[in-house]
PDB file of C-alpha atoms in Angstrom:
ATOM      1  CA  MET A 631     186.425  31.661 179.147  1.00 64.00           C
ATOM      2  CA  GLN A 632     184.710  31.909 182.528  1.00 82.00           C
ATOM      3  CA  GLY A 633     181.086  30.758 182.622  1.00 84.00           C
ATOM      4  CA  ASP A 634     179.832  34.076 183.997  1.00 89.00           C
ATOM      5  CA  ARG A 635     181.428  35.965 181.121  1.00 90.00           C
ATOM      6  CA  LEU A 636     179.975  33.536 178.588  1.00 92.00           C
ATOM      7  CA  ARG A 637     176.524  34.013 180.074  1.00 93.00           C
ATOM      8  CA  GLU A 638     176.897  37.796 180.062  1.00 95.00           C
ATOM      9  CA  ILE A 639     177.690  37.766 176.337  1.00 95.00           C
ATOM     10  CA  GLY A 640     174.819  35.337 175.723  1.00 95.00           C
ATOM     11  CA  LEU A 641     172.412  37.663 177.507  1.00 96.00           C
ATOM     12  CA  ARG A 642     173.639  40.617 175.452  1.00 96.00           C
ATOM     13  CA  LEU A 643     173.009  38.698 172.234  1.00 96.00           C
ATOM     14  CA  LEU A 644     169.604  37.666 173.535  1.00 95.00           C
ATOM     15  CA  ASP A 645     168.780  41.311 174.294  1.00 95.00           C
ATOM     16  CA  LYS A 646     169.839  42.263 170.786  1.00 95.00           C
ATOM     17  CA  TYR A 647     167.986  39.550 168.845  1.00 94.00           C
ATOM     18  CA  GLY A 648     165.748  37.682 171.271  1.00 80.00           C
ATOM     19  CA  LEU A 649     162.126  37.752 170.214  1.00 82.00           C
ATOM     20  CA  GLU A 650     161.150  35.326 172.972  1.00 86.00           C
ATOM     21  CA  LYS A 651     163.523  35.975 175.829  1.00 93.00           C
ATOM     22  CA  ASP A 652     161.391  34.149 178.397  1.00 96.00           C
ATOM     23  CA  HIS A 653     161.674  30.943 176.378  1.00 96.00           C
ATOM     24  CA  ALA A 654     165.449  31.254 176.058  1.00 96.00           C
ATOM     25  CA  LEU A 655     165.878  31.906 179.771  1.00 97.00           C
ATOM     26  CA  HIS A 656     163.659  28.939 180.621  1.00 98.00           C
ATOM     27  CA  VAL A 657     165.543  26.639 178.245  1.00 97.00           C
ATOM     28  CA  GLU A 658     168.739  27.768 179.968  1.00 98.00           C
ATOM     29  CA  ARG A 659     167.297  26.843 183.392  1.00 98.00           C
ATOM     30  CA  LEU A 660     166.154  23.434 182.144  1.00 98.00           C
ATOM     31  CA  ALA A 661     169.475  22.734 180.423  1.00 96.00           C
ATOM     32  CA  VAL A 662     171.410  23.619 183.589  1.00 95.00           C
ATOM     33  CA  ARG A 663     169.178  21.319 185.646  1.00 95.00           C
ATOM     34  CA  LEU A 664     169.738  18.466 183.192  1.00 94.00           C
ATOM     35  CA  PHE A 665     173.483  19.095 183.162  1.00 93.00           C
ATOM     36  CA  GLU A 666     173.695  19.124 186.942  1.00 90.00           C
ATOM     37  CA  GLY A 667     171.783  15.848 187.065  1.00 87.00           C
ATOM     38  CA  VAL A 668     174.052  13.929 184.722  1.00 84.00           C
ATOM     39  CA  CYS A 669     177.467  15.593 184.731  1.00 77.00           C
ATOM     40  CA  GLY A 670     178.860  13.548 187.613  1.00 63.00           C
ATOM     41  CA  VAL A 671     177.821  10.291 186.020  1.00 63.00           C
ATOM     42  CA  ALA A 672     178.490  11.212 182.409  1.00 60.00           C
ATOM     43  CA  GLY A 673     181.881  12.749 183.021  1.00 60.00           C
ATOM     44  CA  CYS A 674     180.900  16.157 181.635  1.00 71.00           C
ATOM     45  CA  LYS A 675     183.523  18.733 182.488  1.00 79.00           C
ATOM     46  CA  ALA A 676     182.294  21.590 184.648  1.00 78.00           C
ATOM     47  CA  GLU A 677     183.551  24.137 182.104  1.00 79.00           C
ATOM     48  CA  CYS A 678     181.072  22.715 179.563  1.00 90.00           C
ATOM     49  CA  LEU A 679     178.239  24.224 181.593  1.00 93.00           C
ATOM     50  CA  GLY A 680     179.137  27.766 180.521  1.00 93.00           C
ATOM     51  CA  LEU A 681     179.065  26.719 176.877  1.00 93.00           C
ATOM     52  CA  LEU A 682     175.698  24.973 177.344  1.00 95.00           C
ATOM     53  CA  ARG A 683     174.214  28.033 179.034  1.00 96.00           C
ATOM     54  CA  PHE A 684     175.446  30.321 176.253  1.00 96.00           C
ATOM     55  CA  ALA A 685     174.000  27.998 173.584  1.00 96.00           C
ATOM     56  CA  ALA A 686     170.682  27.752 175.436  1.00 97.00           C
ATOM     57  CA  LEU A 687     170.381  31.534 175.638  1.00 97.00           C
ATOM     58  CA  THR A 688     171.215  32.064 171.965  1.00 96.00           C
ATOM     59  CA  HIS A 689     169.789  28.961 170.257  1.00 95.00           C
ATOM     60  CA  ASP A 690     166.746  30.826 168.892  1.00 95.00           C
ATOM     61  CA  ILE A 691     168.190  34.252 168.074  1.00 96.00           C
ATOM     62  CA  GLY A 692     168.008  33.326 164.385  1.00 94.00           C
ATOM     63  CA  HIS A 693     164.222  33.847 164.565  1.00 93.00           C
ATOM     64  CA  TYR A 694     165.183  37.484 164.065  1.00 95.00           C
ATOM     65  CA  VAL A 695     166.066  36.545 160.476  1.00 94.00           C
ATOM     66  CA  ASP A 696     163.755  33.628 159.618  1.00 93.00           C
ATOM     67  CA  GLU A 697     161.544  31.277 161.620  1.00 88.00           C
ATOM     68  CA  ARG A 698     161.791  28.093 159.555  1.00 89.00           C
ATOM     69  CA  THR A 699     165.579  28.102 159.245  1.00 89.00           C
ATOM     70  CA  HIS A 700     166.281  29.944 162.476  1.00 91.00           C
ATOM     71  CA  HIS A 701     168.796  27.342 163.686  1.00 90.00           C
ATOM     72  CA  ILE A 702     171.029  28.127 160.703  1.00 91.00           C
ATOM     73  CA  HIS A 703     170.756  31.859 161.307  1.00 93.00           C
ATOM     74  CA  SER A 704     171.372  31.428 165.048  1.00 94.00           C
ATOM     75  CA  ALA A 705     174.637  29.658 164.249  1.00 93.00           C
ATOM     76  CA  TYR A 706     175.597  32.420 161.820  1.00 94.00           C
ATOM     77  CA  LEU A 707     174.858  35.220 164.300  1.00 96.00           C
ATOM     78  CA  ILE A 708     176.781  33.448 167.076  1.00 96.00           C
ATOM     79  CA  THR A 709     179.755  33.125 164.754  1.00 94.00           C
ATOM     80  CA  HIS A 710     179.695  36.590 163.188  1.00 95.00           C
ATOM     81  CA  ASP A 711     178.006  39.124 165.480  1.00 95.00           C
ATOM     82  CA  VAL A 712     180.366  41.723 166.910  1.00 94.00           C
ATOM     83  CA  LEU A 713     179.229  40.916 170.457  1.00 93.00           C
ATOM     84  CA  ALA A 714     180.048  37.232 170.008  1.00 92.00           C
ATOM     85  CA  ARG A 715     183.527  38.083 168.750  1.00 90.00           C
ATOM     86  CA  GLU A 716     184.453  38.712 172.365  1.00 90.00           C
ATOM     87  CA  LEU A 717     184.450  34.923 172.727  1.00 91.00           C
ATOM     88  CA  PRO A 718     187.468  32.858 171.766  1.00 91.00           C
ATOM     89  CA  GLU A 719     186.940  31.450 168.276  1.00 91.00           C
ATOM     90  CA  ARG A 720     186.824  27.841 169.494  1.00 89.00           C
ATOM     91  CA  GLU A 721     184.027  28.549 171.978  1.00 91.00           C
ATOM     92  CA  ARG A 722     182.136  30.650 169.438  1.00 92.00           C
ATOM     93  CA  GLU A 723     182.270  27.803 166.918  1.00 92.00           C
ATOM     94  CA  ALA A 724     181.187  25.242 169.522  1.00 92.00           C
ATOM     95  CA  ALA A 725     178.204  27.358 170.603  1.00 93.00           C
ATOM     96  CA  ALA A 726     177.222  27.918 166.976  1.00 93.00           C
ATOM     97  CA  TRP A 727     177.421  24.169 166.354  1.00 92.00           C
ATOM     98  CA  LEU A 728     175.139  23.488 169.322  1.00 93.00           C
ATOM     99  CA  ALA A 729     172.617  26.096 168.144  1.00 92.00           C
ATOM    100  CA  LEU A 730     172.717  24.643 164.637  1.00 90.00           C
ATOM    101  CA  ASN A 731     171.974  21.184 166.013  1.00 88.00           C
ATOM    102  CA  HIS A 732     169.261  22.040 168.514  1.00 88.00           C
ATOM    103  CA  ARG A 733     166.337  21.123 166.295  1.00 79.00           C
ATOM    104  CA  LYS A 734     167.155  18.740 163.463  1.00 69.00           C
ATOM    105  CA  ARG A 735     166.519  15.021 163.464  1.00 52.00           C
ATOM    106  CA  SER A 736     170.155  14.126 162.945  1.00 51.00           C
ATOM    107  CA  MET A 737     173.345  16.014 163.579  1.00 55.00           C
ATOM    108  CA  LEU A 738     174.590  18.313 160.881  1.00 52.00           C
ATOM    109  CA  ASP A 739     178.248  17.945 160.014  1.00 58.00           C
ATOM    110  CA  PRO A 740     178.894  15.061 162.457  1.00 56.00           C
ATOM    111  CA  LYS A 741     182.595  15.029 161.546  1.00 65.00           C
ATOM    112  CA  ARG A 742     183.102  18.526 162.985  1.00 72.00           C
ATOM    113  CA  TYR A 743     183.961  17.003 166.359  1.00 77.00           C
ATOM    114  CA  ALA A 744     185.509  13.591 166.977  1.00 77.00           C
ATOM    115  CA  GLY A 745     186.644  11.340 169.803  1.00 78.00           C
ATOM    116  CA  LYS A 746     186.032  12.468 173.380  1.00 80.00           C
ATOM    117  CA  GLU A 747     185.320  15.993 172.251  1.00 81.00           C
ATOM    118  CA  GLY A 748     182.716  14.720 169.786  1.00 80.00           C
ATOM    119  CA  ARG A 749     181.012  12.643 172.455  1.00 81.00           C
ATOM    120  CA  ALA A 750     180.939  15.616 174.840  1.00 85.00           C
ATOM    121  CA  MET A 751     179.519  17.931 172.166  1.00 88.00           C
ATOM    122  CA  ALA A 752     176.888  15.368 171.172  1.00 86.00           C
ATOM    123  CA  ARG A 753     175.801  15.077 174.785  1.00 87.00           C
ATOM    124  CA  LEU A 754     175.602  18.843 175.216  1.00 91.00           C
ATOM    125  CA  ALA A 755     173.421  18.888 172.095  1.00 91.00           C
ATOM    126  CA  VAL A 756     171.193  16.223 173.694  1.00 91.00           C
ATOM    127  CA  LEU A 757     170.739  18.377 176.799  1.00 94.00           C
ATOM    128  CA  LEU A 758     169.925  21.466 174.718  1.00 95.00           C
ATOM    129  CA  ARG A 759     167.477  19.534 172.534  1.00 93.00           C
ATOM    130  CA  LEU A 760     165.661  18.096 175.544  1.00 94.00           C
ATOM    131  CA  ALA A 761     165.501  21.427 177.358  1.00 96.00           C
ATOM    132  CA  ASP A 762     164.093  23.092 174.236  1.00 95.00           C
ATOM    133  CA  ALA A 763     161.547  20.293 173.756  1.00 94.00           C
ATOM    134  CA  PHE A 764     160.330  20.649 177.352  1.00 96.00           C
ATOM    135  CA  ASP A 765     159.347  24.246 176.567  1.00 96.00           C
ATOM    136  CA  TYR A 766     158.169  23.540 173.020  1.00 92.00           C
ATOM    137  CA  GLU A 767     154.993  25.584 173.514  1.00 93.00           C
ATOM    138  CA  HIS A 768     156.973  28.497 175.039  1.00 94.00           C
ATOM    139  CA  ARG A 769     154.857  28.572 178.201  1.00 95.00           C
ATOM    140  CA  GLN A 770     157.702  28.244 180.725  1.00 97.00           C
ATOM    141  CA  GLU A 771     155.645  25.715 182.710  1.00 97.00           C
ATOM    142  CA  ALA A 772     157.997  22.721 182.707  1.00 97.00           C
ATOM    143  CA  ALA A 773     160.129  22.122 185.792  1.00 97.00           C
ATOM    144  CA  ILE A 774     162.493  19.211 186.287  1.00 96.00           C
ATOM    145  CA  ALA A 775     161.876  17.465 189.605  1.00 96.00           C
ATOM    146  CA  SER A 776     164.774  15.028 189.411  1.00 94.00           C
ATOM    147  CA  VAL A 777     167.371  13.495 187.158  1.00 92.00           C
ATOM    148  CA  ASP A 778     168.322  10.008 188.272  1.00 89.00           C
ATOM    149  CA  ALA A 779     171.402   8.641 186.547  1.00 79.00           C
ATOM    150  CA  ASP A 780     172.699   5.076 186.641  1.00 74.00           C
ATOM    151  CA  ARG A 781     176.494   4.966 186.753  1.00 70.00           C
ATOM    152  CA  GLU A 782     176.623   1.411 185.420  1.00 72.00           C
ATOM    153  CA  SER A 783     174.457   1.662 182.314  1.00 71.00           C
ATOM    154  CA  SER A 784     174.489   5.305 181.110  1.00 78.00           C
ATOM    155  CA  ALA A 785     170.729   5.244 181.641  1.00 85.00           C
ATOM    156  CA  TRP A 786     168.898   8.060 183.330  1.00 88.00           C
ATOM    157  CA  THR A 787     165.357   9.155 184.064  1.00 92.00           C
ATOM    158  CA  VAL A 788     164.124  12.730 183.925  1.00 95.00           C
ATOM    159  CA  ARG A 789     161.055  13.368 186.065  1.00 96.00           C
ATOM    160  CA  ILE A 790     159.294  16.531 184.953  1.00 97.00           C
ATOM    161  CA  GLY A 791     156.252  18.514 186.024  1.00 96.00           C
ATOM    162  CA  GLY A 792     154.272  21.059 184.040  1.00 96.00           C
ATOM    163  CA  PHE A 793     154.905  19.084 180.870  1.00 95.00           C
ATOM    164  CA  ASP A 794     153.030  16.042 179.563  1.00 95.00           C
ATOM    165  CA  PRO A 795     155.474  13.647 177.849  1.00 94.00           C
ATOM    166  CA  ALA A 796     152.578  11.648 176.395  1.00 93.00           C
ATOM    167  CA  ALA A 797     151.181  14.722 174.631  1.00 93.00           C
ATOM    168  CA  HIS A 798     154.580  15.281 172.996  1.00 93.00           C
ATOM    169  CA  GLU A 799     155.498  11.624 172.528  1.00 93.00           C
ATOM    170  CA  ALA A 800     156.689  11.799 168.904  1.00 91.00           C
ATOM    171  CA  ARG A 801     158.803  14.895 169.538  1.00 89.00           C
ATOM    172  CA  ILE A 802     160.356  13.450 172.685  1.00 92.00           C
ATOM    173  CA  GLU A 803     161.046  10.133 170.946  1.00 90.00           C
ATOM    174  CA  LYS A 804     163.101  11.994 168.324  1.00 86.00           C
ATOM    175  CA  LYS A 805     165.139  13.620 171.070  1.00 87.00           C
ATOM    176  CA  LEU A 806     165.605  10.305 172.858  1.00 88.00           C
ATOM    177  CA  SER A 807     166.717   8.481 169.710  1.00 85.00           C
ATOM    178  CA  PHE A 808     169.290  11.218 169.241  1.00 82.00           C
ATOM    179  CA  ALA A 809     170.402  10.648 172.838  1.00 86.00           C
ATOM    180  CA  LYS A 810     170.861   6.937 172.174  1.00 86.00           C
ATOM    181  CA  ALA A 811     173.167   7.776 169.286  1.00 82.00           C
ATOM    182  CA  ALA A 812     175.208   9.815 171.800  1.00 80.00           C
ATOM    183  CA  GLY A 813     175.416   6.847 174.195  1.00 82.00           C
ATOM    184  CA  TRP A 814     172.641   7.735 176.639  1.00 85.00           C
ATOM    185  CA  ASP A 815     169.460   5.811 177.386  1.00 89.00           C
ATOM    186  CA  ILE A 816     167.006   8.422 178.663  1.00 91.00           C
ATOM    187  CA  ARG A 817     163.480   8.033 179.983  1.00 92.00           C
ATOM    188  CA  VAL A 818     161.181  11.013 180.536  1.00 95.00           C
ATOM    189  CA  ALA A 819     158.438  10.622 183.123  1.00 94.00           C
ATOM    190  CA  ALA A 820     155.761  13.020 184.296  1.00 95.00           C
ATOM    191  CA  VAL A 821     155.649  14.027 187.957  1.00 91.00           C
ATOM    192  CA  ASP A 822     152.240  13.787 189.578  1.00 72.00           C
ATOM    193  CA  SER A 823     150.828  17.155 190.537  1.00 50.00           C
ATOM    194  CA  GLU A 824     150.697  16.316 194.264  1.00 46.00           C
ATOM    195  CA  SER A 825     154.448  15.840 194.676  1.00 46.00           C
ATOM    196  CA  GLY A 826     155.227  18.803 192.418  1.00 46.00           C
ATOM    197  CA  PRO A 827     158.552  19.585 190.767  1.00 44.00           C
ATOM    198  CA  GLU A 828     161.387  21.681 192.081  1.00 45.00           C
ATOM    199  CA  LYS A 829     161.880  25.069 190.488  1.00 42.00           C
TER     200      LYS A 829
END
């Protein structure tokens, strides 16, 4: 399905269930910026961006049902809501899987995807997890200044403003250990306030 259509359906679901729309929209922006920074190096297919955007918009809609287990409810709503049924089943399941995995320490049901597809899905989950972590306090202050990827080593550095990695060190370390399991070595660095991040 075309990325614009995916996003349109994601926005409709967000309008229906989104308790914190500003957070979801900001996570989408951050996830897109991360994707654009690494897709050329990581071999992410351009069509994966639409799926990532949809998952970013809908990852928290399960808060409508329950806060503590919202990731489970987000996955359920993505799979079963009448609006989401406009998506092909495969894309609906993939988006639900990403929403389900946006907040836990380790992947749930890691055998759901295998091979190249599994690696791609794991990396999309990494991008969603990082984007969500950068707006953990739901202030929409974080802005990614640059994403520098190394083609030789699968290592990359995210430089970010409006977010203090040191203040969220334990949370970010969890996300980065998850990234290592997906084959990426990521470093997150703060941007000094004088140079300022791009919006």
